[in-house]
JSON list of C-alpha atoms in Angstrom, two decimals:
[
{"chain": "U", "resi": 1, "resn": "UNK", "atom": "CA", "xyz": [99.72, 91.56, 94.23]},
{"chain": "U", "resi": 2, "resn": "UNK", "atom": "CA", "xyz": [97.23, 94.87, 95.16]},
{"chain": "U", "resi": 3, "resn": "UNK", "atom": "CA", "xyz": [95.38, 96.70, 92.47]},
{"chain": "U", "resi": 4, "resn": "UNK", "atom": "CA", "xyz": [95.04, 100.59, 92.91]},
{"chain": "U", "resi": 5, "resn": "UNK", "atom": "CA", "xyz": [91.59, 100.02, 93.71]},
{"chain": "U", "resi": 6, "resn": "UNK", "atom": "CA", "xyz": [92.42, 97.23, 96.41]},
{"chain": "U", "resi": 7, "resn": "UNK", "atom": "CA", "xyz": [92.49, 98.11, 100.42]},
{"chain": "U", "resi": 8, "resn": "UNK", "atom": "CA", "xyz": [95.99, 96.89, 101.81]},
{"chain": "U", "resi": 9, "resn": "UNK", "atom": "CA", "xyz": [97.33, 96.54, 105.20]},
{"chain": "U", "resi": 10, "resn": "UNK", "atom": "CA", "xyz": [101.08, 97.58, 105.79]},
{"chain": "U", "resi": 11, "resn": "UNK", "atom": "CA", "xyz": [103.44, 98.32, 108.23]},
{"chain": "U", "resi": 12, "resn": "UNK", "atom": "CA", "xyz": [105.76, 101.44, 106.78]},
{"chain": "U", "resi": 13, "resn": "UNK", "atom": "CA", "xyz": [109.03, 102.80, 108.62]},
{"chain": "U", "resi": 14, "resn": "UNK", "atom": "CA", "xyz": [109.51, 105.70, 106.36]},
{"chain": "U", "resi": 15, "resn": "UNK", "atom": "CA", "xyz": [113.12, 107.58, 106.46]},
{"chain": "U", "resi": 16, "resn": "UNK", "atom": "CA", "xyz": [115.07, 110.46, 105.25]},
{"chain": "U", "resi": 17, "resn": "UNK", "atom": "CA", "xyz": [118.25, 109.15, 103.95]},
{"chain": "U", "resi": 18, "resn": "UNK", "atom": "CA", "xyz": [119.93, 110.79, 106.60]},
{"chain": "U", "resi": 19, "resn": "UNK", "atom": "CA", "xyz": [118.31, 108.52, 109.19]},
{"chain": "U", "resi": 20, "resn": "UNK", "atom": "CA", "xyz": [115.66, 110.55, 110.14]},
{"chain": "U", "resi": 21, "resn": "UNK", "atom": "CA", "xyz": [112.50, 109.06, 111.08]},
{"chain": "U", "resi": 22, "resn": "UNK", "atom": "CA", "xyz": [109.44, 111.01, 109.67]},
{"chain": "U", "resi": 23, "resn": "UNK", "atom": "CA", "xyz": [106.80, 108.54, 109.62]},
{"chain": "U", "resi": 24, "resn": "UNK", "atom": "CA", "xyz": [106.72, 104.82, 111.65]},
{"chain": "U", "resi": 25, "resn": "UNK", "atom": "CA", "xyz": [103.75, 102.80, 111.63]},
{"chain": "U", "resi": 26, "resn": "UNK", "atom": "CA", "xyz": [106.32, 100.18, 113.24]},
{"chain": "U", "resi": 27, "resn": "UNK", "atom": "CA", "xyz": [107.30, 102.30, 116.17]},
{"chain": "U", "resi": 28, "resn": "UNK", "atom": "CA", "xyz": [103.54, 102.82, 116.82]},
{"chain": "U", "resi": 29, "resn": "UNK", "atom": "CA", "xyz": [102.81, 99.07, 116.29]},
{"chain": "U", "resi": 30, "resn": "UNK", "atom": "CA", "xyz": [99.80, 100.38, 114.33]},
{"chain": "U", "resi": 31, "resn": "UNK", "atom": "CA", "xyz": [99.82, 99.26, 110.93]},
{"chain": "U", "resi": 32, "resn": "UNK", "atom": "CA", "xyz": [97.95, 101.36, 108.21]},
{"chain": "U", "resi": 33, "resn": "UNK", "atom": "CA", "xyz": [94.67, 100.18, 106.48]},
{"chain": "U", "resi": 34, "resn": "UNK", "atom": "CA", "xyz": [94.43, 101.90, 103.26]},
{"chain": "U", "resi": 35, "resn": "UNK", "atom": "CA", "xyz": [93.36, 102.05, 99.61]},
{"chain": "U", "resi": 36, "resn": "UNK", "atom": "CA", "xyz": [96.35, 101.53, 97.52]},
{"chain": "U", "resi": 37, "resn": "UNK", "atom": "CA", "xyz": [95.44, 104.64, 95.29]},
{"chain": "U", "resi": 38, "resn": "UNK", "atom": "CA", "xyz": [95.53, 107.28, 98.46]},
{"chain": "U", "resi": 39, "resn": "UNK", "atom": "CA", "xyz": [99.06, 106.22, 98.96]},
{"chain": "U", "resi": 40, "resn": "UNK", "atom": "CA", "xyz": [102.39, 108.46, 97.07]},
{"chain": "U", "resi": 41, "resn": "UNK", "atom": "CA", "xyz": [102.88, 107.72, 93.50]},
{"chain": "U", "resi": 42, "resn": "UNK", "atom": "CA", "xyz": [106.33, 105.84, 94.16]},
{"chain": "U", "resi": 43, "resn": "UNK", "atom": "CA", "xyz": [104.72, 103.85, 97.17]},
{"chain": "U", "resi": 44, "resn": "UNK", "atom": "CA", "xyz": [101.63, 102.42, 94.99]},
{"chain": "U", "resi": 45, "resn": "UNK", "atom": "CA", "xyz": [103.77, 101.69, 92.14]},
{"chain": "U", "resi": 46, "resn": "UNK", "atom": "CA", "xyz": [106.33, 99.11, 94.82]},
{"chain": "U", "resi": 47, "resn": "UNK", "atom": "CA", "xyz": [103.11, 97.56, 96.52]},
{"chain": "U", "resi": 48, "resn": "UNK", "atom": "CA", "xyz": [101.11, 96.71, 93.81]},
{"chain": "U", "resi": 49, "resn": "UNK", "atom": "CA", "xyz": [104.27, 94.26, 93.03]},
{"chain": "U", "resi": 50, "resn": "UNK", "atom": "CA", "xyz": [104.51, 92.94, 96.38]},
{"chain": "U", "resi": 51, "resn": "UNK", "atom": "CA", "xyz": [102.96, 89.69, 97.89]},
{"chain": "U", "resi": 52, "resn": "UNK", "atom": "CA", "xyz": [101.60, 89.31, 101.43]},
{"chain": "U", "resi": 53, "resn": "UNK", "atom": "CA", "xyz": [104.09, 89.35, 104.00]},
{"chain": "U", "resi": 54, "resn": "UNK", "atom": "CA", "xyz": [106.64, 90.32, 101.78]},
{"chain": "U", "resi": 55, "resn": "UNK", "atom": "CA", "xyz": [109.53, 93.03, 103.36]},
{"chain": "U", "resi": 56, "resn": "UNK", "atom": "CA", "xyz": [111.01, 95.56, 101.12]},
{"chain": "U", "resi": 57, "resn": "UNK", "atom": "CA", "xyz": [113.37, 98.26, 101.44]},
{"chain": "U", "resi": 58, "resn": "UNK", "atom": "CA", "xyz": [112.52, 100.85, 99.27]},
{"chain": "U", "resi": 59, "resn": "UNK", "atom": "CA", "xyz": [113.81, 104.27, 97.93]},
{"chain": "U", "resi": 60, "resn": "UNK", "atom": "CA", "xyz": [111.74, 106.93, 96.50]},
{"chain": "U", "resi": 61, "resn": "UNK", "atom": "CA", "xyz": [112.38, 109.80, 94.44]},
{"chain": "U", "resi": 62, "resn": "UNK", "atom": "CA", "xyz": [110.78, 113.41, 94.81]},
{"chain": "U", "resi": 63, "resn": "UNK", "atom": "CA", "xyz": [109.22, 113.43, 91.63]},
{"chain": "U", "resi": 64, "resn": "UNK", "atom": "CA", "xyz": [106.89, 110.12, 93.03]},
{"chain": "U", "resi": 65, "resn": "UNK", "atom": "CA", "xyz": [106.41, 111.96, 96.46]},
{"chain": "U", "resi": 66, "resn": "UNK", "atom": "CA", "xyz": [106.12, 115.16, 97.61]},
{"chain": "U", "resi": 67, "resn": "UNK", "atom": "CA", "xyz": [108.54, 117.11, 94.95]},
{"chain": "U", "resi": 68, "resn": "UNK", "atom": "CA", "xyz": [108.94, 120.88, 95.82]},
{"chain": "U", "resi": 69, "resn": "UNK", "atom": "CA", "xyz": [106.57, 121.06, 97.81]},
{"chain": "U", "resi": 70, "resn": "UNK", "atom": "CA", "xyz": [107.37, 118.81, 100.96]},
{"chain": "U", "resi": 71, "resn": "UNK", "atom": "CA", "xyz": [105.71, 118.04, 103.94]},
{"chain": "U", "resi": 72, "resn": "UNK", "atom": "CA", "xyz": [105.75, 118.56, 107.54]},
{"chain": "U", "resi": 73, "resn": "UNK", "atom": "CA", "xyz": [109.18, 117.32, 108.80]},
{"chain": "U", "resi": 74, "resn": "UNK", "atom": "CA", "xyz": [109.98, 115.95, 104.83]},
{"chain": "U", "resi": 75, "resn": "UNK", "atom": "CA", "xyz": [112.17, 118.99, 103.19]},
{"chain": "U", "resi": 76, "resn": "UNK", "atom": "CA", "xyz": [111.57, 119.70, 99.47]},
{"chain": "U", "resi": 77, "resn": "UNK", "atom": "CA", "xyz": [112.86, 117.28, 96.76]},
{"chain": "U", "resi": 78, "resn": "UNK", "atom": "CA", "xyz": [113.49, 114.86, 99.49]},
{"chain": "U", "resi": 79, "resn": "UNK", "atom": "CA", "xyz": [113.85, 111.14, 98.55]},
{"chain": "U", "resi": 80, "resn": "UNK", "atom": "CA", "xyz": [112.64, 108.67, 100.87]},
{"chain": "U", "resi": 81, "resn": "UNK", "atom": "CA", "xyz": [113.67, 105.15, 102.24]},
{"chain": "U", "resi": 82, "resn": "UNK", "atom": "CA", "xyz": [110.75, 102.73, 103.43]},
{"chain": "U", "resi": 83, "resn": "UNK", "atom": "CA", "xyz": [110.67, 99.82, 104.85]},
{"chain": "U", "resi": 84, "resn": "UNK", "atom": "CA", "xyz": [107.46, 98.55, 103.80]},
{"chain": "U", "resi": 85, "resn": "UNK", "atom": "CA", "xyz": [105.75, 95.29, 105.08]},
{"chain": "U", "resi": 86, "resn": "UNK", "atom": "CA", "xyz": [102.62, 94.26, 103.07]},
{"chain": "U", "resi": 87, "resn": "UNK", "atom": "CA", "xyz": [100.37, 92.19, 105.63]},
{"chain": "U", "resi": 88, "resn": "UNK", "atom": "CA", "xyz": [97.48, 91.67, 103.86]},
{"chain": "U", "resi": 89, "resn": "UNK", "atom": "CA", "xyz": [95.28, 93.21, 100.49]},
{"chain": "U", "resi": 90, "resn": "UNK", "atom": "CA", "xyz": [91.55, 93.46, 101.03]}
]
């Protein structure tokens, strides 16, 4: 399992739980390299228990995303469903 300071690879399919798609690294068949710590609060707390080429569906409240404040195409207080697909930890 990924330490905060660890480098993972993942595929994410992240959701609204209405179905709407705000963010697909699956889609794009471009998987994101990234350090575990740059990732939401809610997202680093489910990988760092995952194993390598585990597949979890995963649902994530506001206060361990983006709260009030939203993003682009997320509304505020929003909690998001990802599929999240660790494929490797660097």
């Amino acid at each position: 399992s990924p330490e905060l300071s660890d480098t993972i690879t993942a595929h994410f399919h992240g959701t609204l739980t209405d179905g709407t798609v705000f963010w697909s690294s699956v889609e794009s068949n471009e998987p994101l390299t990234i350090q575990l710590s740059g990732l939401i609060e809610g997202c680093q707390k489910v990988i760092s228990q995952m194993k390598i080429n585990d597949k979890w569906r995963v649902y994530i409240d506001p206060s361990m995303a983006y709260g009030d404040e939203g993003r682009p195409g997320i509304p505020s207080n929003s909690i998001l469903v990802f599929d999240i697909e660790l494929l490797d930890i660097q």
